[in-house]
PDB file of C-alpha atoms in Angstrom:
ATOM      1  CA  ASP A 723     183.062  28.692 111.265  1.00  0.00           C
ATOM      2  CA  THR A 724     184.850  28.947 114.572  1.00  0.00           C
ATOM      3  CA  GLY A 725     184.318  25.330 115.601  1.00  0.00           C
ATOM      4  CA  VAL A 726     182.941  24.001 118.863  1.00  0.00           C
ATOM      5  CA  SER A 727     184.089  25.920 121.931  1.00  0.00           C
ATOM      6  CA  GLN A 728     183.992  24.891 125.574  1.00  0.00           C
ATOM      7  CA  ASN A 729     184.491  26.851 128.758  1.00  0.00           C
ATOM      8  CA  PRO A 730     186.239  26.622 131.051  1.00  0.00           C
ATOM      9  CA  ARG A 731     189.087  24.512 129.703  1.00  0.00           C
ATOM     10  CA  HIS A 732     190.120  23.428 133.170  1.00  0.00           C
ATOM     11  CA  LYS A 733     188.227  23.321 136.446  1.00  0.00           C
ATOM     12  CA  ILE A 734     189.527  22.283 139.838  1.00  0.00           C
ATOM     13  CA  THR A 735     186.940  21.954 142.557  1.00  0.00           C
ATOM     14  CA  LYS A 736     186.575  20.457 145.981  1.00  0.00           C
ATOM     15  CA  ARG A 737     184.427  17.433 146.575  1.00  0.00           C
ATOM     16  CA  GLY A 738     180.845  18.404 147.274  1.00  0.00           C
ATOM     17  CA  GLN A 739     180.898  21.613 145.236  1.00  0.00           C
ATOM     18  CA  ASN A 740     178.747  22.247 142.171  1.00  0.00           C
ATOM     19  CA  VAL A 741     180.303  22.950 138.781  1.00  0.00           C
ATOM     20  CA  THR A 742     178.890  24.076 135.443  1.00  0.00           C
ATOM     21  CA  PHE A 743     180.431  23.751 132.006  1.00  0.00           C
ATOM     22  CA  ARG A 744     179.401  25.512 128.819  1.00  0.00           C
ATOM     23  CA  CYS A 745     179.504  24.355 125.204  1.00  0.00           C
ATOM     24  CA  ASP A 746     178.950  26.529 122.147  1.00  0.00           C
ATOM     25  CA  PRO A 747     178.372  24.353 119.066  1.00  0.00           C
ATOM     26  CA  ILE A 748     179.002  25.199 115.445  1.00  0.00           C
ATOM     27  CA  SER A 749     176.269  27.707 114.670  1.00  0.00           C
ATOM     28  CA  GLU A 750     174.315  25.785 112.031  1.00  0.00           C
ATOM     29  CA  HIS A 751     174.433  22.459 113.887  1.00  0.00           C
ATOM     30  CA  ASN A 752     171.173  21.421 115.505  1.00  0.00           C
ATOM     31  CA  ARG A 753     172.479  18.346 117.341  1.00  0.00           C
ATOM     32  CA  LEU A 754     174.663  18.567 120.424  1.00  0.00           C
ATOM     33  CA  TYR A 755     176.297  15.749 122.367  1.00  0.00           C
ATOM     34  CA  TRP A 756     178.117  15.465 125.682  1.00  0.00           C
ATOM     35  CA  TYR A 757     180.718  12.758 126.246  1.00  0.00           C
ATOM     36  CA  ARG A 758     182.959  11.950 129.196  1.00  0.00           C
ATOM     37  CA  GLN A 759     186.505  10.693 128.839  1.00  0.00           C
ATOM     38  CA  THR A 760     188.502   9.258 131.705  1.00  0.00           C
ATOM     39  CA  LEU A 761     192.251   8.723 131.630  1.00  0.00           C
ATOM     40  CA  GLY A 762     193.305   6.038 129.181  1.00  0.00           C
ATOM     41  CA  GLN A 763     189.808   5.481 127.833  1.00  0.00           C
ATOM     42  CA  GLY A 764     187.804   6.539 124.839  1.00  0.00           C
ATOM     43  CA  PRO A 765     184.957   9.009 125.223  1.00  0.00           C
ATOM     44  CA  GLU A 766     181.626   7.685 126.526  1.00  0.00           C
ATOM     45  CA  PHE A 767     178.261   9.102 125.563  1.00  0.00           C
ATOM     46  CA  LEU A 768     176.397  11.047 128.244  1.00  0.00           C
ATOM     47  CA  THR A 769     173.515  12.872 126.616  1.00  0.00           C
ATOM     48  CA  TYR A 770     172.175  14.325 123.377  1.00  0.00           C
ATOM     49  CA  PHE A 771     170.083  17.307 122.291  1.00  0.00           C
ATOM     50  CA  GLN A 772     168.253  17.942 119.083  1.00  0.00           C
ATOM     51  CA  ASN A 773     167.624  21.668 119.072  1.00  0.00           C
ATOM     52  CA  GLU A 774     166.486  22.413 122.635  1.00  0.00           C
ATOM     53  CA  ALA A 775     165.081  18.963 123.384  1.00  0.00           C
ATOM     54  CA  GLN A 776     167.159  16.518 125.423  1.00  0.00           C
ATOM     55  CA  LEU A 777     166.291  13.239 123.716  1.00  0.00           C
ATOM     56  CA  GLU A 778     168.546  10.674 125.334  1.00  0.00           C
ATOM     57  CA  LYS A 779     170.542  10.271 128.524  1.00  0.00           C
ATOM     58  CA  SER A 780     173.064   7.557 129.307  1.00  0.00           C
ATOM     59  CA  ARG A 781     172.921   5.518 132.488  1.00  0.00           C
ATOM     60  CA  LEU A 782     176.269   7.180 133.233  1.00  0.00           C
ATOM     61  CA  LEU A 783     174.372  10.404 133.830  1.00  0.00           C
ATOM     62  CA  SER A 784     173.392  10.138 137.484  1.00  0.00           C
ATOM     63  CA  ASP A 785     170.844  12.367 139.180  1.00  0.00           C
ATOM     64  CA  ARG A 786     173.640  14.729 140.123  1.00  0.00           C
ATOM     65  CA  PHE A 787     174.146  15.610 136.470  1.00  0.00           C
ATOM     66  CA  SER A 788     171.866  17.913 134.528  1.00  0.00           C
ATOM     67  CA  ALA A 789     172.203  19.332 131.050  1.00  0.00           C
ATOM     68  CA  GLU A 790     170.291  22.060 129.282  1.00  0.00           C
ATOM     69  CA  ARG A 791     170.247  23.657 125.887  1.00  0.00           C
ATOM     70  CA  PRO A 792     167.970  26.674 126.073  1.00  0.00           C
ATOM     71  CA  LYS A 793     166.880  28.070 122.712  1.00  0.00           C
ATOM     72  CA  GLY A 794     168.751  25.306 120.943  1.00  0.00           C
ATOM     73  CA  SER A 795     172.057  27.153 120.931  1.00  0.00           C
ATOM     74  CA  PHE A 796     174.679  26.730 123.645  1.00  0.00           C
ATOM     75  CA  SER A 797     174.457  23.983 126.235  1.00  0.00           C
ATOM     76  CA  THR A 798     175.413  23.704 129.886  1.00  0.00           C
ATOM     77  CA  LEU A 799     176.324  20.622 131.884  1.00  0.00           C
ATOM     78  CA  GLU A 800     176.037  20.930 135.650  1.00  0.00           C
ATOM     79  CA  ILE A 801     177.368  18.488 138.188  1.00  0.00           C
ATOM     80  CA  GLN A 802     176.044  18.850 141.714  1.00  0.00           C
ATOM     81  CA  ARG A 803     177.837  17.604 144.831  1.00  0.00           C
ATOM     82  CA  THR A 804     180.906  16.583 142.882  1.00  0.00           C
ATOM     83  CA  GLU A 805     182.721  13.360 143.747  1.00  0.00           C
ATOM     84  CA  GLN A 806     186.294  12.344 143.007  1.00  0.00           C
ATOM     85  CA  GLY A 807     184.971   9.867 140.473  1.00  0.00           C
ATOM     86  CA  ASP A 808     183.647  12.769 138.427  1.00  0.00           C
ATOM     87  CA  SER A 809     187.206  13.771 137.549  1.00  0.00           C
ATOM     88  CA  ALA A 810     187.418  13.445 133.779  1.00  0.00           C
ATOM     89  CA  MET A 811     187.507  15.334 130.491  1.00  0.00           C
ATOM     90  CA  TYR A 812     184.025  16.448 129.449  1.00  0.00           C
ATOM     91  CA  LEU A 813     183.724  16.726 125.694  1.00  0.00           C
ATOM     92  CA  CYS A 814     181.020  18.436 123.689  1.00  0.00           C
ATOM     93  CA  ALA A 815     180.318  17.671 120.045  1.00  0.00           C
ATOM     94  CA  SER A 816     177.866  18.983 117.502  1.00  0.00           C
ATOM     95  CA  SER A 817     176.524  17.820 114.183  1.00  0.00           C
ATOM     96  CA  TRP A 818     174.018  18.669 111.504  1.00  0.00           C
ATOM     97  CA  ARG A 819     170.898  16.526 111.247  1.00  0.00           C
ATOM     98  CA  GLY A 820     171.730  15.339 107.752  1.00  0.00           C
ATOM     99  CA  THR A 821     175.125  14.010 108.815  1.00  0.00           C
ATOM    100  CA  ALA A 822     174.432  13.290 112.441  1.00  0.00           C
ATOM    101  CA  TYR A 823     177.252  10.829 112.892  1.00  0.00           C
ATOM    102  CA  GLU A 824     179.807  13.329 111.607  1.00  0.00           C
ATOM    103  CA  GLN A 825     180.395  14.965 114.940  1.00  0.00           C
ATOM    104  CA  TYR A 826     182.793  17.818 115.549  1.00  0.00           C
ATOM    105  CA  PHE A 827     184.328  17.978 118.985  1.00  0.00           C
ATOM    106  CA  GLY A 828     185.337  20.868 121.166  1.00  0.00           C
ATOM    107  CA  PRO A 829     188.611  20.982 123.122  1.00  0.00           C
ATOM    108  CA  GLY A 830     186.938  19.683 126.267  1.00  0.00           C
ATOM    109  CA  THR A 831     186.751  20.769 129.900  1.00  0.00           C
ATOM    110  CA  ARG A 832     189.080  18.912 132.230  1.00  0.00           C
ATOM    111  CA  LEU A 833     187.539  18.554 135.683  1.00  0.00           C
ATOM    112  CA  THR A 834     189.625  17.679 138.700  1.00  0.00           C
ATOM    113  CA  VAL A 835     187.801  17.011 141.963  1.00  0.00           C
ATOM    114  CA  THR A 836     190.042  17.146 145.037  1.00  0.00           C
TER     115      THR A 836
ATOM    116  CA  ALA B 259     175.559  -4.192 121.968  1.00  0.00           C
ATOM    117  CA  GLN B 260     177.804  -2.266 119.678  1.00  0.00           C
ATOM    118  CA  SER B 261     181.458  -2.227 120.662  1.00  0.00           C
ATOM    119  CA  VAL B 262     184.857  -1.289 119.324  1.00  0.00           C
ATOM    120  CA  THR B 263     188.140  -2.983 120.136  1.00  0.00           C
ATOM    121  CA  GLN B 264     191.533  -1.458 119.527  1.00  0.00           C
ATOM    122  CA  PRO B 265     193.933  -4.287 120.361  1.00  0.00           C
ATOM    123  CA  ASP B 266     197.047  -2.146 120.609  1.00  0.00           C
ATOM    124  CA  ILE B 267     197.191   0.249 123.549  1.00  0.00           C
ATOM    125  CA  HIS B 268     200.551   1.721 122.534  1.00  0.00           C
ATOM    126  CA  ILE B 269     202.536   1.573 119.296  1.00  0.00           C
ATOM    127  CA  THR B 270     205.969   3.009 118.568  1.00  0.00           C
ATOM    128  CA  VAL B 271     207.217   3.536 115.022  1.00  0.00           C
ATOM    129  CA  SER B 272     210.156   5.365 113.516  1.00  0.00           C
ATOM    130  CA  GLU B 273     209.640   8.558 111.579  1.00  0.00           C
ATOM    131  CA  GLY B 274     209.187   7.734 107.909  1.00  0.00           C
ATOM    132  CA  ALA B 275     208.013   4.186 108.593  1.00  0.00           C
ATOM    133  CA  SER B 276     204.587   2.899 107.644  1.00  0.00           C
ATOM    134  CA  LEU B 277     201.798   2.652 110.164  1.00  0.00           C
ATOM    135  CA  GLU B 278     198.759   0.450 110.678  1.00  0.00           C
ATOM    136  CA  LEU B 279     196.423   0.829 113.649  1.00  0.00           C
ATOM    137  CA  ARG B 280     193.928  -1.947 114.181  1.00  0.00           C
ATOM    138  CA  CYS B 281     190.229  -1.602 114.893  1.00  0.00           C
ATOM    139  CA  ASN B 282     187.591  -4.311 115.223  1.00  0.00           C
ATOM    140  CA  TYR B 283     183.930  -3.575 115.712  1.00  0.00           C
ATOM    141  CA  SER B 284     180.812  -5.427 116.718  1.00  0.00           C
ATOM    142  CA  TYR B 285     177.628  -4.207 115.075  1.00  0.00           C
ATOM    143  CA  GLY B 286     174.618  -5.992 113.656  1.00  0.00           C
ATOM    144  CA  ALA B 287     173.988  -3.885 110.586  1.00  0.00           C
ATOM    145  CA  THR B 288     176.171  -1.969 108.165  1.00  0.00           C
ATOM    146  CA  PRO B 289     178.265   0.215 110.426  1.00  0.00           C
ATOM    147  CA  TYR B 290     179.181   3.843 110.221  1.00  0.00           C
ATOM    148  CA  LEU B 291     182.885   3.894 111.134  1.00  0.00           C
ATOM    149  CA  PHE B 292     185.232   6.682 112.105  1.00  0.00           C
ATOM    150  CA  TRP B 293     188.792   7.408 113.101  1.00  0.00           C
ATOM    151  CA  TYR B 294     189.555  10.374 115.324  1.00  0.00           C
ATOM    152  CA  VAL B 295     192.890  11.745 116.530  1.00  0.00           C
ATOM    153  CA  GLN B 296     193.463  13.458 119.855  1.00  0.00           C
ATOM    154  CA  SER B 297     196.573  15.440 120.716  1.00  0.00           C
ATOM    155  CA  PRO B 298     197.467  15.826 124.408  1.00  0.00           C
ATOM    156  CA  GLY B 299     194.923  17.953 126.258  1.00  0.00           C
ATOM    157  CA  GLN B 300     192.876  18.516 123.124  1.00  0.00           C
ATOM    158  CA  GLY B 301     189.543  17.455 121.740  1.00  0.00           C
ATOM    159  CA  LEU B 302     189.067  14.945 118.951  1.00  0.00           C
ATOM    160  CA  GLN B 303     189.651  15.693 115.295  1.00  0.00           C
ATOM    161  CA  LEU B 304     187.889  13.616 112.643  1.00  0.00           C
ATOM    162  CA  LEU B 305     190.443  11.893 110.364  1.00  0.00           C
ATOM    163  CA  LEU B 306     188.087   9.942 108.114  1.00  0.00           C
ATOM    164  CA  LYS B 307     184.758   8.167 107.964  1.00  0.00           C
ATOM    165  CA  TYR B 308     183.099   5.233 106.239  1.00  0.00           C
ATOM    166  CA  PHE B 309     179.374   5.242 105.542  1.00  0.00           C
ATOM    167  CA  SER B 310     179.034   3.117 102.413  1.00  0.00           C
ATOM    168  CA  GLY B 311     180.535   2.558  98.975  1.00  0.00           C
ATOM    169  CA  ASP B 312     184.243   2.222  98.356  1.00  0.00           C
ATOM    170  CA  THR B 313     185.765   0.266 101.208  1.00  0.00           C
ATOM    171  CA  LEU B 314     189.038   2.198 101.039  1.00  0.00           C
ATOM    172  CA  VAL B 315     188.510   5.700 102.359  1.00  0.00           C
ATOM    173  CA  GLN B 316     190.912   8.584 102.298  1.00  0.00           C
ATOM    174  CA  GLY B 317     191.196  11.084 105.095  1.00  0.00           C
ATOM    175  CA  ILE B 318     193.127  14.113 106.129  1.00  0.00           C
ATOM    176  CA  LYS B 319     196.848  14.232 106.888  1.00  0.00           C
ATOM    177  CA  GLY B 320     197.601  11.375 104.462  1.00  0.00           C
ATOM    178  CA  PHE B 321     195.653   8.724 106.396  1.00  0.00           C
ATOM    179  CA  GLU B 322     193.484   6.034 104.856  1.00  0.00           C
ATOM    180  CA  ALA B 323     191.399   3.198 106.237  1.00  0.00           C
ATOM    181  CA  GLU B 324     189.955   0.022 104.782  1.00  0.00           C
ATOM    182  CA  PHE B 325     186.597  -1.455 105.757  1.00  0.00           C
ATOM    183  CA  LYS B 326     186.591  -5.260 105.715  1.00  0.00           C
ATOM    184  CA  ARG B 327     183.160  -6.618 106.521  1.00  0.00           C
ATOM    185  CA  SER B 328     184.325 -10.251 106.642  1.00  0.00           C
ATOM    186  CA  GLN B 329     186.837  -9.385 109.361  1.00  0.00           C
ATOM    187  CA  SER B 330     184.738  -6.714 111.101  1.00  0.00           C
ATOM    188  CA  SER B 331     187.746  -4.452 110.828  1.00  0.00           C
ATOM    189  CA  PHE B 332     188.463  -0.851 109.932  1.00  0.00           C
ATOM    190  CA  ASN B 333     192.233  -0.459 110.157  1.00  0.00           C
ATOM    191  CA  LEU B 334     193.936   2.905 109.797  1.00  0.00           C
ATOM    192  CA  ARG B 335     197.073   3.219 107.674  1.00  0.00           C
ATOM    193  CA  LYS B 336     199.641   5.782 106.692  1.00  0.00           C
ATOM    194  CA  PRO B 337     202.557   5.022 104.347  1.00  0.00           C
ATOM    195  CA  SER B 338     205.078   7.320 106.051  1.00  0.00           C
ATOM    196  CA  VAL B 339     204.586   8.833 109.495  1.00  0.00           C
ATOM    197  CA  HIS B 340     205.792  12.251 110.605  1.00  0.00           C
ATOM    198  CA  TRP B 341     206.779  13.280 114.136  1.00  0.00           C
ATOM    199  CA  SER B 342     203.607  15.406 114.267  1.00  0.00           C
ATOM    200  CA  ASP B 343     201.489  12.244 113.992  1.00  0.00           C
ATOM    201  CA  ALA B 344     202.305  11.349 117.609  1.00  0.00           C
ATOM    202  CA  ALA B 345     198.919  11.375 119.346  1.00  0.00           C
ATOM    203  CA  GLU B 346     196.088   9.160 120.576  1.00  0.00           C
ATOM    204  CA  TYR B 347     193.934   7.557 117.887  1.00  0.00           C
ATOM    205  CA  PHE B 348     190.370   6.439 118.449  1.00  0.00           C
ATOM    206  CA  CYS B 349     188.192   4.225 116.301  1.00  0.00           C
ATOM    207  CA  ALA B 350     184.427   4.672 116.676  1.00  0.00           C
ATOM    208  CA  VAL B 351     181.207   3.152 115.403  1.00  0.00           C
ATOM    209  CA  GLY B 352     177.935   4.985 115.030  1.00  0.00           C
ATOM    210  CA  ASN B 353     175.106   3.649 117.170  1.00  0.00           C
ATOM    211  CA  ALA B 354     171.579   4.704 116.231  1.00  0.00           C
ATOM    212  CA  LEU B 355     169.776   2.807 118.992  1.00  0.00           C
ATOM    213  CA  GLY B 356     167.556   5.237 120.844  1.00  0.00           C
ATOM    214  CA  GLY B 357     167.788   7.715 118.002  1.00  0.00           C
ATOM    215  CA  ALA B 358     170.754   9.639 119.304  1.00  0.00           C
ATOM    216  CA  GLN B 359     173.148   8.465 116.623  1.00  0.00           C
ATOM    217  CA  LYS B 360     175.873   8.523 119.202  1.00  0.00           C
ATOM    218  CA  LEU B 361     179.417   7.298 118.754  1.00  0.00           C
ATOM    219  CA  VAL B 362     180.835   4.293 120.576  1.00  0.00           C
ATOM    220  CA  PHE B 363     184.607   4.566 120.904  1.00  0.00           C
ATOM    221  CA  GLY B 364     187.421   2.101 121.389  1.00  0.00           C
ATOM    222  CA  GLN B 365     189.851   2.713 124.213  1.00  0.00           C
ATOM    223  CA  GLY B 366     192.402   4.244 121.892  1.00  0.00           C
ATOM    224  CA  THR B 367     195.917   3.558 120.621  1.00  0.00           C
ATOM    225  CA  ARG B 368     198.713   5.868 121.684  1.00  0.00           C
ATOM    226  CA  LEU B 369     201.222   6.437 118.880  1.00  0.00           C
ATOM    227  CA  THR B 370     204.804   7.374 119.662  1.00  0.00           C
ATOM    228  CA  ILE B 371     207.207   8.388 116.899  1.00  0.00           C
ATOM    229  CA  ASN B 372     210.931   7.727 117.217  1.00  0.00           C
ATOM    230  CA  PRO B 373     213.155  10.261 115.440  1.00  0.00           C
TER     231      PRO B 373
END
């Protein structure tokens, strides 16, 4: 069990550029979550996958955001036309269906939009 | 809507002293409650969880928490803190609305340890 991994760990981009983050969950976990954490705040839910199906999206997830989880394994989160307000830590978590609330988090991807 | 309040943004304690971090939640049914710890630049590590049963739960690193339904609280305690406990601590409640079983977090309490 290598835990949840996220890449890249840090990303600096210019406003208007597109960025993509990757999350690799714990291998036997079928649920995958994305959260966003801004400075001085707790994480906020963005979206959730059960296997390859995206089952819920937060209102925080604007049309510029898209997430995928092909084949129910790793997931990607893409932000198009980045804005300075997108600067945050993007956290991925995974869990097993039987203990869905017991979520294990990755180290996060810190995005800075200049 | 479900919510979590951590009244203390920042707490400073001396090494070896006892610690209590406060957490109040708002949830209509029996809550699933969690405490996570986050070191600078890192993800969140699960310290302990409450689902049901004994209201005093033990976690990793010597932490414990007590669920008090009458006070809607789930305070985190440690009898003697170590310098390595300096971190950000988050309380969370499980929210099953919509089926996602997502976590709703408080804004966190930053713990500083004086030598």
